[in-house]
mmCIF file of C-alpha atoms in Angstrom:
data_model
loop_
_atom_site.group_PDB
_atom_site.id
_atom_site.type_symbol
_atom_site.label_atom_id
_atom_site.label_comp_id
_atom_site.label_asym_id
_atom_site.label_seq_id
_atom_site.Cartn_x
_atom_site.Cartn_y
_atom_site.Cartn_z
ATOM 1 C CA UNK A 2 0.000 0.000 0.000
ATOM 2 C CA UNK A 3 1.707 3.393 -1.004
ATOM 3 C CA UNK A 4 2.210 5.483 2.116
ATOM 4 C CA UNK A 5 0.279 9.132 1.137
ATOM 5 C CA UNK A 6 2.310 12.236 1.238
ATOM 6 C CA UNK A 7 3.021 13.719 4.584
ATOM 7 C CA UNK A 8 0.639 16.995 5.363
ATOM 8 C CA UNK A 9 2.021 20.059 6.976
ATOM 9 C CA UNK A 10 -0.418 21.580 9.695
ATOM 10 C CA UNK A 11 -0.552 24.205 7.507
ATOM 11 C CA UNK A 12 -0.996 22.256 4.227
ATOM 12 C CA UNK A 13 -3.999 20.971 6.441
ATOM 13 C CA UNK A 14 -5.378 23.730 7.342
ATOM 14 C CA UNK A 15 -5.328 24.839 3.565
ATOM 15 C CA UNK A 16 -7.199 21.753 2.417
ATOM 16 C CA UNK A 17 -9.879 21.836 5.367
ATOM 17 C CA UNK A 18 -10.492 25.177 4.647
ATOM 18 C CA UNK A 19 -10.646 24.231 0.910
ATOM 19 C CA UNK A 20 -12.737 21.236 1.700
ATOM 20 C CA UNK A 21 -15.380 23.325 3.635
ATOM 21 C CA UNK A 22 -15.892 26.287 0.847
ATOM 22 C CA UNK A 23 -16.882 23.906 -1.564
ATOM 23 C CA UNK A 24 -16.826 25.044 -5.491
ATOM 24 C CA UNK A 25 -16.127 28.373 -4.425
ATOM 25 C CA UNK A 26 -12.819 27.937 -2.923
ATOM 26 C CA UNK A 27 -10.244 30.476 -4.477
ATOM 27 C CA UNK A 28 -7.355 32.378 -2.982
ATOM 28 C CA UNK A 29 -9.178 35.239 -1.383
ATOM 29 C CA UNK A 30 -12.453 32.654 -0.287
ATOM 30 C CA UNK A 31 -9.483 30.404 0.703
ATOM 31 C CA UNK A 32 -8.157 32.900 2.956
ATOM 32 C CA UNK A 33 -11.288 34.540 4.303
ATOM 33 C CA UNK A 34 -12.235 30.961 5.285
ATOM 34 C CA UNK A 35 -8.933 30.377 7.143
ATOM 35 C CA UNK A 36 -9.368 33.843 9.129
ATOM 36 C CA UNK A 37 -12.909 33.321 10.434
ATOM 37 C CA UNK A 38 -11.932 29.799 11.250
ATOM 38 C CA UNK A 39 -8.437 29.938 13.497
ATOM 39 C CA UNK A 40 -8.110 33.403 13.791
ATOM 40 C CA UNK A 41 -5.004 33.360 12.106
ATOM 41 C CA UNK A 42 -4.783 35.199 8.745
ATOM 42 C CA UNK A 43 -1.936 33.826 6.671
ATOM 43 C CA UNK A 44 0.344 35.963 4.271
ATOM 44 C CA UNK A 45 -0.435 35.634 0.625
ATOM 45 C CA UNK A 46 3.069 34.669 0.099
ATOM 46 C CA UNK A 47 2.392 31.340 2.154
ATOM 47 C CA UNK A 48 -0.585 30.537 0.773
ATOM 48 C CA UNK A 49 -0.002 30.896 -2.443
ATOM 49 C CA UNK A 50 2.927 29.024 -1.882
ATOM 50 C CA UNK A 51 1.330 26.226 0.065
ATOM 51 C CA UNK A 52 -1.420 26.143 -3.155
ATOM 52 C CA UNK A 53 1.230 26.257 -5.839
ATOM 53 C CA UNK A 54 2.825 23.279 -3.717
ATOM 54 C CA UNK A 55 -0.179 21.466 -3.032
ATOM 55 C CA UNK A 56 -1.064 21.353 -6.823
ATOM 56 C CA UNK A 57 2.692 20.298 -7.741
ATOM 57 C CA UNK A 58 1.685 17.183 -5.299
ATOM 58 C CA UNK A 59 -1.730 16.409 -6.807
ATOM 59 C CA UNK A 60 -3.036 17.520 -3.508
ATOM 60 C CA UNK A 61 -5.190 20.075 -5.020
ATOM 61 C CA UNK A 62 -6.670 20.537 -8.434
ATOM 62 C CA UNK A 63 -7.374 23.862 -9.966
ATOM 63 C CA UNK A 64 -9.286 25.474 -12.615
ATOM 64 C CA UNK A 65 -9.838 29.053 -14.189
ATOM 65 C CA UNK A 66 -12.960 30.556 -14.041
ATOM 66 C CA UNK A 67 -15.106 33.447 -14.327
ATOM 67 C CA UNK A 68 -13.096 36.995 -13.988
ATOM 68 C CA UNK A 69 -14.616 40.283 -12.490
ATOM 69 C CA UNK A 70 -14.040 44.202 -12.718
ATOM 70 C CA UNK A 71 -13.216 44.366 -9.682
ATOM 71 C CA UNK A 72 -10.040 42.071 -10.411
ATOM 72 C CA UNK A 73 -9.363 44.250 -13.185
ATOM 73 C CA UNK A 74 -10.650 41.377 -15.816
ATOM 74 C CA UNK A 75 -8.769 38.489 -14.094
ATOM 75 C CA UNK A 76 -10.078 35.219 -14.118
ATOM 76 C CA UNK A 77 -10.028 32.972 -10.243
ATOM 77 C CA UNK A 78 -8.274 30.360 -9.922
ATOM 78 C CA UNK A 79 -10.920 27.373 -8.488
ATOM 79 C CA UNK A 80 -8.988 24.917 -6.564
ATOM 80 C CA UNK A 81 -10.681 21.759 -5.181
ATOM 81 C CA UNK A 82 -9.013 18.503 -3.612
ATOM 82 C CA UNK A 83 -8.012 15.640 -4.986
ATOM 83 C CA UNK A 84 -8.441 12.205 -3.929
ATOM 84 C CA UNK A 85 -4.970 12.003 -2.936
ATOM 85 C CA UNK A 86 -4.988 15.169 -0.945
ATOM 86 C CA UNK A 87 -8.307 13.890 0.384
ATOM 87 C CA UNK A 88 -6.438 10.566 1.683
ATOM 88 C CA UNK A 89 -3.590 12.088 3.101
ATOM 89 C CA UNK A 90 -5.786 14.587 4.739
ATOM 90 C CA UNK A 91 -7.741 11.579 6.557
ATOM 91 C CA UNK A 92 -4.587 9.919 7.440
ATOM 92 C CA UNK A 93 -2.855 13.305 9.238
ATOM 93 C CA UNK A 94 -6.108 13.691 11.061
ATOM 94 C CA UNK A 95 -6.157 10.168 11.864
ATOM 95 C CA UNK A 96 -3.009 10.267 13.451
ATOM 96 C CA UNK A 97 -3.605 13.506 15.933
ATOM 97 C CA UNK A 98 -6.795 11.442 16.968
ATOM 98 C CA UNK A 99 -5.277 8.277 18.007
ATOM 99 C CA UNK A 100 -2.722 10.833 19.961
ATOM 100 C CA UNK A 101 -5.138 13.219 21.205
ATOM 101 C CA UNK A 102 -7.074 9.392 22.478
ATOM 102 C CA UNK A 103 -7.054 9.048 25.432
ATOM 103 C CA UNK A 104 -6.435 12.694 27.087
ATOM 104 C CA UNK A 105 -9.072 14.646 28.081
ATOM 105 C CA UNK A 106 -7.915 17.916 26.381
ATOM 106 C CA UNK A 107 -10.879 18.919 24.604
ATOM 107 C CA UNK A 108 -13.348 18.440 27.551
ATOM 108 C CA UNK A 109 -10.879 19.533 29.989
ATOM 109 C CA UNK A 110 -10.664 23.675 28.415
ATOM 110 C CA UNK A 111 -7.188 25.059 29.126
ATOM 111 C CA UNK A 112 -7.403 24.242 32.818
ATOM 112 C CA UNK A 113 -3.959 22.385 33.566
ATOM 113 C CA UNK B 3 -5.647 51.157 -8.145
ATOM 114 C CA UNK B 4 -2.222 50.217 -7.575
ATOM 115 C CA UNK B 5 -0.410 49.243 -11.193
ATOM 116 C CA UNK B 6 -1.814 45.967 -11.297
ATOM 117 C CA UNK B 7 -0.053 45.673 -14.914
ATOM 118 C CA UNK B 8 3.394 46.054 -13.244
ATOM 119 C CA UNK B 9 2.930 43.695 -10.678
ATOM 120 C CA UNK B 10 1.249 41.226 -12.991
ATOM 121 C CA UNK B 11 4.757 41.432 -14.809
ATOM 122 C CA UNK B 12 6.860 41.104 -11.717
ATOM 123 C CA UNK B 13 4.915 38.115 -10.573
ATOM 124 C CA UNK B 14 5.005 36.148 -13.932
ATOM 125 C CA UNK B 15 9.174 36.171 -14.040
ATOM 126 C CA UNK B 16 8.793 34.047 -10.529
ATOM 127 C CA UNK B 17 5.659 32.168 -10.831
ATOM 128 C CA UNK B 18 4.396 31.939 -14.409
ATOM 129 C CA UNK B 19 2.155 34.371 -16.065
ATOM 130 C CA UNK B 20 -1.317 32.304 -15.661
ATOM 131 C CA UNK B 21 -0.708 32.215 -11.739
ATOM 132 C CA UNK B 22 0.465 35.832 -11.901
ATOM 133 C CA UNK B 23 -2.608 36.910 -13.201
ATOM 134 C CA UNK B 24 -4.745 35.256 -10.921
ATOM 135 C CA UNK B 25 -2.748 35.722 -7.697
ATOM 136 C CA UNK B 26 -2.925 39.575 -8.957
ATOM 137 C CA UNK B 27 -6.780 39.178 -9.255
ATOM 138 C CA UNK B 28 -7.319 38.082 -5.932
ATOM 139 C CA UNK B 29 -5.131 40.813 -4.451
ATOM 140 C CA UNK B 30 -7.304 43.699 -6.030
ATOM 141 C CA UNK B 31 -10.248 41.640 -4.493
ATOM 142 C CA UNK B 32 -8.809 42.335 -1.479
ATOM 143 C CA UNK B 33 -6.951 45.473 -1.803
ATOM 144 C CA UNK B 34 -10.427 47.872 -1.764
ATOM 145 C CA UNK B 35 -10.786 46.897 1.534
ATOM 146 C CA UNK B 36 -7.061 47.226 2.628
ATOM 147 C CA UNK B 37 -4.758 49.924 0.265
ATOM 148 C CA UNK B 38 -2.142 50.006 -1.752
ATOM 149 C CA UNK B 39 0.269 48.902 0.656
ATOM 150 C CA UNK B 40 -1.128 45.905 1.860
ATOM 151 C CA UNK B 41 -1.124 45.493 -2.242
ATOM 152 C CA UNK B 42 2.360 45.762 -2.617
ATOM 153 C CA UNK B 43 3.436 44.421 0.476
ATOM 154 C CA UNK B 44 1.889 40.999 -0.684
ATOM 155 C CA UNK B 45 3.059 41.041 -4.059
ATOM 156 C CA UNK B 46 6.217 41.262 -2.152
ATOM 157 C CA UNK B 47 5.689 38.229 -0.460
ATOM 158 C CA UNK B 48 4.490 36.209 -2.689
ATOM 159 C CA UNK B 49 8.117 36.059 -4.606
ATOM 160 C CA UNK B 50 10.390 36.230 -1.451
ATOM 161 C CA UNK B 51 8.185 33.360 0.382
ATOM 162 C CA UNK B 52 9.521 30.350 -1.891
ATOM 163 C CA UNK B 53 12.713 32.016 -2.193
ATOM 164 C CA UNK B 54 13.547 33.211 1.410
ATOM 165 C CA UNK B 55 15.615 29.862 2.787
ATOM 166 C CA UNK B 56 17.942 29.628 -0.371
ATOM 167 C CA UNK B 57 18.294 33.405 -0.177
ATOM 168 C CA UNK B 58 19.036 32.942 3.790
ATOM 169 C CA UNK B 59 21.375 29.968 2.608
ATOM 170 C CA UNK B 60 23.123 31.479 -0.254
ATOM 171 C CA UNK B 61 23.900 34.506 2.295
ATOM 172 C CA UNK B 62 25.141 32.090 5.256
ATOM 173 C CA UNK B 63 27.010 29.635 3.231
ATOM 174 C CA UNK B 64 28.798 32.836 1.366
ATOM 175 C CA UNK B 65 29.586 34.248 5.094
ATOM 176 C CA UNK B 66 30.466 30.950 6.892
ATOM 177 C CA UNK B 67 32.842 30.373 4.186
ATOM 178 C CA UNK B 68 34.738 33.484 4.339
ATOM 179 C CA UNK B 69 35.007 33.208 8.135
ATOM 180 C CA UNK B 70 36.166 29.370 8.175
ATOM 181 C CA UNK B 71 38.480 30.181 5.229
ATOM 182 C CA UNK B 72 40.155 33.260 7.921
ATOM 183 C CA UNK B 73 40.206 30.947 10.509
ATOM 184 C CA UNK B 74 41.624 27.969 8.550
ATOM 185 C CA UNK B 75 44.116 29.846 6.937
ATOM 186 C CA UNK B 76 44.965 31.474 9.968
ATOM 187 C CA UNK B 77 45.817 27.994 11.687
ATOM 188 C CA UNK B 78 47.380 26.527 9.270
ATOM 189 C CA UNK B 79 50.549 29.397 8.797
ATOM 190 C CA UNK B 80 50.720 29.031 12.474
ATOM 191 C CA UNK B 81 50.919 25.243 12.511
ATOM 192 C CA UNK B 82 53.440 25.163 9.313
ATOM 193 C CA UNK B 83 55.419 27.699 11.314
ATOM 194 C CA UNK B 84 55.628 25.442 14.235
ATOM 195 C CA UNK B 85 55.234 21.419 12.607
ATOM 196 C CA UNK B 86 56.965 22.128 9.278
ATOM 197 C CA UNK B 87 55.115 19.349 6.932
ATOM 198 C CA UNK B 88 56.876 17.868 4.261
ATOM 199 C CA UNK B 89 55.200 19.315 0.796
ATOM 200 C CA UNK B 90 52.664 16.066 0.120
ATOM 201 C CA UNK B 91 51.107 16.389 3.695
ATOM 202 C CA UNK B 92 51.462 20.354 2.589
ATOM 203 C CA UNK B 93 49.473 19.782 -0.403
ATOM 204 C CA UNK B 94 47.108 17.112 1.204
ATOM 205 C CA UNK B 95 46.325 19.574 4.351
ATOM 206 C CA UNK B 96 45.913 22.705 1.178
ATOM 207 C CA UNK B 97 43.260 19.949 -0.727
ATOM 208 C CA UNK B 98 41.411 19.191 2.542
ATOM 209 C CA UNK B 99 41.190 23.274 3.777
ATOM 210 C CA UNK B 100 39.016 23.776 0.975
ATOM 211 C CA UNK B 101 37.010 20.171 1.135
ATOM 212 C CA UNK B 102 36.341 21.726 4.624
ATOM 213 C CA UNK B 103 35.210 25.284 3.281
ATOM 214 C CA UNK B 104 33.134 23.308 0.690
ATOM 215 C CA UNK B 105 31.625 21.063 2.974
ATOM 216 C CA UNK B 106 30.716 23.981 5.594
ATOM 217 C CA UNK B 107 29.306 26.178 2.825
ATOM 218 C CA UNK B 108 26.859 22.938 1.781
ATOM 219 C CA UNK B 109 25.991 22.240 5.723
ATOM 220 C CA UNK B 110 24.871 26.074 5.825
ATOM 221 C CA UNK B 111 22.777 26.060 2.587
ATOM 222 C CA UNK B 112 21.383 23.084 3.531
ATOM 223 C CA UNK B 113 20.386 23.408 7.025
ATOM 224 C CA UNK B 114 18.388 26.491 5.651
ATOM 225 C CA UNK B 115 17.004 24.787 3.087
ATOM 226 C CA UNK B 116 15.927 21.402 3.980
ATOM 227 C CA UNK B 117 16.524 21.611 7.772
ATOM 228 C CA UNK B 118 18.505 20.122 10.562
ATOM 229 C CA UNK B 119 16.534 16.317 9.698
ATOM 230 C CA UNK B 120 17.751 16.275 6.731
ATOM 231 C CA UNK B 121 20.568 13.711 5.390
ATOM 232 C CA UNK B 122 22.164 15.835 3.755
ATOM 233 C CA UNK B 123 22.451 18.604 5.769
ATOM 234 C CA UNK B 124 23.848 15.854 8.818
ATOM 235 C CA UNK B 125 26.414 14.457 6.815
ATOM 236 C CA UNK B 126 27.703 17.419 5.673
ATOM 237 C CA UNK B 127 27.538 19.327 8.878
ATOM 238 C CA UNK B 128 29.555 15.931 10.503
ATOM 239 C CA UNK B 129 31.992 15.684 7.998
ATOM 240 C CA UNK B 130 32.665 19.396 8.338
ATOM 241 C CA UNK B 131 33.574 19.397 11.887
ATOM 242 C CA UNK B 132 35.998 16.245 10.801
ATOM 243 C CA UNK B 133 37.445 17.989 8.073
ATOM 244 C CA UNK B 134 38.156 21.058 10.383
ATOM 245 C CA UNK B 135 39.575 18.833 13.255
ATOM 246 C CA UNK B 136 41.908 17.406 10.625
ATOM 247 C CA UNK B 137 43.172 20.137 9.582
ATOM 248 C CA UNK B 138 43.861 21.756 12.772
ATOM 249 C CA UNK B 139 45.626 19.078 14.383
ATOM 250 C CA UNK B 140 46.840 16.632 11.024
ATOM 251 C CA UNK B 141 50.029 16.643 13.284
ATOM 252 C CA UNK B 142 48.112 15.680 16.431
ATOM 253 C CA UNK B 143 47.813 11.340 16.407
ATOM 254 C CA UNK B 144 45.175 11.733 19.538
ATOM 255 C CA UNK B 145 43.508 13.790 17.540
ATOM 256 C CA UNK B 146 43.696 12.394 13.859
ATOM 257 C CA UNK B 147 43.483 9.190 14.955
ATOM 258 C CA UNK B 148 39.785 9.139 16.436
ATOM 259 C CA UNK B 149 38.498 11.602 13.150
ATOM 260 C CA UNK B 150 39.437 8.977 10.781
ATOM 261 C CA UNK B 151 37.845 6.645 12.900
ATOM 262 C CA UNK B 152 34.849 9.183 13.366
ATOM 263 C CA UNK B 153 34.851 9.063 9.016
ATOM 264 C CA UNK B 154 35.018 5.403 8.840
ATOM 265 C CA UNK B 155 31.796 5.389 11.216
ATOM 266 C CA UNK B 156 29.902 8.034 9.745
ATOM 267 C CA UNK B 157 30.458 6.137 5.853
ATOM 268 C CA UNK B 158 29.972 2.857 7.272
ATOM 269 C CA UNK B 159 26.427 4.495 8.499
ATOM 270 C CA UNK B 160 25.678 6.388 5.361
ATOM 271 C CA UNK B 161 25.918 3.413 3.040
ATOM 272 C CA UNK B 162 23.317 1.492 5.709
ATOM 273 C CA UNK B 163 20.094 3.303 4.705
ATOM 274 C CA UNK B 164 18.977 4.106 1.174
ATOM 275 C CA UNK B 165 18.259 7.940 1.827
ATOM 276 C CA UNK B 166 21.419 8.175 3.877
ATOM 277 C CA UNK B 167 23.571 6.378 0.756
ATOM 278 C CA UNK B 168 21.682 9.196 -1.758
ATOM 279 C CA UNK B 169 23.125 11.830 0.575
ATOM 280 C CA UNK B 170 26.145 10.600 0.684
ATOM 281 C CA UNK B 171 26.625 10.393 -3.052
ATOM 282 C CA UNK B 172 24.861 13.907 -3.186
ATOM 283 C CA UNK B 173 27.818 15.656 -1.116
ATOM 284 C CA UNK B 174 30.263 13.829 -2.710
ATOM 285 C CA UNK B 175 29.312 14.974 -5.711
ATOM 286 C CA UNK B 176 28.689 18.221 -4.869
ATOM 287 C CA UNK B 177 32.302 18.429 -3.259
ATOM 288 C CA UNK B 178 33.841 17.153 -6.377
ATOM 289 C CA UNK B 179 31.860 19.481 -8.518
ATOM 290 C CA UNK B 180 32.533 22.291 -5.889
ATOM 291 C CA UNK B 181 36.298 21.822 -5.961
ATOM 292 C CA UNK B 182 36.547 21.418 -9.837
ATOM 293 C CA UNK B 183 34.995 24.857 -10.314
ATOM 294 C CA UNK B 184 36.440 26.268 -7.278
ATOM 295 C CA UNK B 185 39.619 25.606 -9.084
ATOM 296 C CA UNK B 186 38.961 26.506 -12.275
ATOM 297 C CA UNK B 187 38.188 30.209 -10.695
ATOM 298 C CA UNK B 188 41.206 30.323 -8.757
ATOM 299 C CA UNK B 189 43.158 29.811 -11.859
ATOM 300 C CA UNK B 190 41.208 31.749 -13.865
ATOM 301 C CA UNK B 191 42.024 35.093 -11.632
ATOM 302 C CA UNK B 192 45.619 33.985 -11.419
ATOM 303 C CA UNK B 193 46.267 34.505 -15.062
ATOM 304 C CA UNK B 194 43.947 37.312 -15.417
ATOM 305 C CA UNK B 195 45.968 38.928 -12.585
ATOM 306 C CA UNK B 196 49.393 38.158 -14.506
ATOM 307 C CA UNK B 197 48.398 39.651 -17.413
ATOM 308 C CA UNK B 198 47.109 42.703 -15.779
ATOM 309 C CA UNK B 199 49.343 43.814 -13.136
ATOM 310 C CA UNK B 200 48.322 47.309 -13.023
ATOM 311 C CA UNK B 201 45.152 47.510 -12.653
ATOM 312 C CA UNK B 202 44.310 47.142 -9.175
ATOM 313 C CA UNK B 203 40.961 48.186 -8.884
ATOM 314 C CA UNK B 204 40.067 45.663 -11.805
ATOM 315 C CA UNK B 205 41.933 42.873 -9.736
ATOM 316 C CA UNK B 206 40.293 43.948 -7.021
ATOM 317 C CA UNK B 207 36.846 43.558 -8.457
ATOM 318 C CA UNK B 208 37.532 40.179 -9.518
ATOM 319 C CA UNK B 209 38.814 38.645 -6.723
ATOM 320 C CA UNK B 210 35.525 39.993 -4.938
ATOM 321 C CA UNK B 211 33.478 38.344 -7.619
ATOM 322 C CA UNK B 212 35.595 35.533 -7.364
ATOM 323 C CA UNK B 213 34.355 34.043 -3.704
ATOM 324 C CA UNK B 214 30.639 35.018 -5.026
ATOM 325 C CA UNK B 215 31.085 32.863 -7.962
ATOM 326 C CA UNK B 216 33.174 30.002 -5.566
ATOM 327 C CA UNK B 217 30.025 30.291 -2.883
ATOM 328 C CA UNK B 218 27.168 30.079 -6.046
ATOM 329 C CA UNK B 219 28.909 27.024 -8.055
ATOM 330 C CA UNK B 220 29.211 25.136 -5.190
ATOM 331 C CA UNK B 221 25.735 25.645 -3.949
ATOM 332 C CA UNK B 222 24.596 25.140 -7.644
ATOM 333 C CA UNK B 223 26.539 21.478 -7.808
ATOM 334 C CA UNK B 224 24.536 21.358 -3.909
ATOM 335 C CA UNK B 225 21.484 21.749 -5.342
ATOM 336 C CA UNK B 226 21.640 19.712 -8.342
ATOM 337 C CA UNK B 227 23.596 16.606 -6.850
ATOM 338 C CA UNK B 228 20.672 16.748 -4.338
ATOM 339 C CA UNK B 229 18.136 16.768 -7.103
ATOM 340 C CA UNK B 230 19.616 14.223 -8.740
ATOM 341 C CA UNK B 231 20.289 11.864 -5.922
ATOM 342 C CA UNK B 232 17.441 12.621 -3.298
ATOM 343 C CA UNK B 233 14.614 13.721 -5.678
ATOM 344 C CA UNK B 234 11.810 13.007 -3.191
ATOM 345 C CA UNK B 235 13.488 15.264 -0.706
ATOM 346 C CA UNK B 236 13.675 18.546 -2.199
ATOM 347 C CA UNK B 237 11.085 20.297 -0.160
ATOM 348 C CA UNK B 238 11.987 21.668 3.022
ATOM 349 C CA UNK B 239 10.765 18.763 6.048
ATOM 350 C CA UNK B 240 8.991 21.904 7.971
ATOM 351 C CA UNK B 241 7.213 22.318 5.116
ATOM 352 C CA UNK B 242 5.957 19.238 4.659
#
């Protein structure tokens, strides 16, 4: 069985983000998503970099598609995940839940 | 509006003109909400980000160099002074100073680039400290002794593990590439500087440009022994 690529946390957070917007993930959706979610709001030089990446990896597939005035006539760039990225997703998540089993972090708040 | 055309252009030299366009796109998206410098600011950072650790690396290895080659140098005319070697262990100990300059400029490009986990960046950082040890105390046997020891170890290891044996091949290639060129250079500003005694500030210049052209063949023959050898390694572990 091939071993899928290892995921990043931030490569993860990318494709959660990516898997949760749907068709309409593109950078700026990507992004937005990624801010309301964590709180964090990542530079556009690493996530376009993480994207770029991600594609090169057949994590992610993209597409072009419709352009607006407001981005000067410049089409988006639809990205969506692949079954690969899909499968390596599952298998980084399944790995911090079989360590997080067995602690009581979530139910126990920040208390230590 | 910022001059989206301009940075359109900018982008495409580094990341092709389709994603140029679109990353551009999205910025204006966002840019109504946030200005001009927020604009240009991100533009910014979309080059530098893939860039940043071979930029960092180039600029180590080129700084580590010159201060190993001070301090090697350094020791050495003070150990000749003192030990006298005869002229092979002379030339030996001259052919190993700059294995051990080459090998410390490849430990600094790598550990920026690919990280302390890497192969790579272990061997080379491992066989630089033995190289340096040798050199400083070739006429030490307590010494000596235990580094070529140390070697035999850390090959014996290398040649164990498939990833380890790719990085070994990597920075032995990239030594041997390193030294050819760093040759060639040397002797190229030799006879440029015999045939033009006079003109110092010309000498000058080219001696400057030659440790930036040593420092950016050997990282060159770095990167593309690594390519070559360890192709499924090429990202950076921490980005992973």
């Amino acid at each position: 069985m091939i071993r899928p690529p290892a995921l990043g946390e931030f490569e993860q957070v990318v494709l959660l983000a990516i898997l949760r917007l749907g068709e309409t993930a593109y950078g700026v959706t990507v992004r937005a998503e990624i801010v309301a979610c964590t709180g964090r709001a990542p530079t556009p030089g690493a996530l376009y970099t993480t994207l770029d990446r991600m594609e090169d990896k057949g994590l992610i597939q993209s597409h072009l598609g419709d352009s607006t005035p407001q981005r000067g006539g410049r089409a988006k760039r639809y990205v969506k995940v692949t079954k690969k990225g899909r499968y390596a997703l599952i298998e980084a998540q399944r790995q911090y839940q079989s360590l997080l089993r067995g602690l009581d972090l979530l139910e126990g708040g920040t208390d230590a | 509006m910022p001059s989206s055309r301009f940075a359109e252009w900018m982008l495409s030299r580094f990341i092709g003109r389709s994603r140029a366009s679109t990353v551009v796109g999205d910025l204006l998206e966002t840019t109504q909400r946030r200005g001009d410098l927020w604009f240009w600011t991100s533009v910014a950072s979309v080059i530098v980000w893939p860039f940043w650790r071979k930029l960092f690396g180039y600029i180590a290895a080129f700084f580590l160099a010159d201060y190993v080659s001070d301090v090697l140098s350094h020791s050495i005319h003070n150990v000749y002074a003192t030990h006298q070697p005869t002229m092979n262990i002379a030339m030996l100990l001259g052919a190993l100073e700059i294995v051990a300059k080459l090998l410390w400029m490849n430990s600094a490009y790598s550990l920026f680039r690919f990280g302390f986990k890497d192969h790579f960046a272990q061997l080379a950082l491992a066989l630089s400290g033995l190289a340096t040890a040798s050199v400083y105390f070739w006429w030490s046997r307590p010494v000596i002794l235990p580094c070529l020891f140390a070697l035999t170890l850390v090959i014996f290891l290398s040649v164990l593990t498939a990833s380890r044996r790719a990085a070994l091949l990597a920075l032995t290639g990239a030594v041997g590439l390193g030294f050819v060129g760093w040759y060639a250079v040397v002797v190229g500003a030799n006879v440029l500087h015999h045939h033009d005694r006079d003109a110092s500030v010309l000498i000058y210049l080219v001696t400057s440009a030659t440790d930036v052209v040593i420092v950016l063949i050997a990282l060159t023959a770095c990167s593309r022994m690594r390519r070559v050898f360890s192709p499924a390694q090429q990202l950076s572990p921490s980005l992973h």
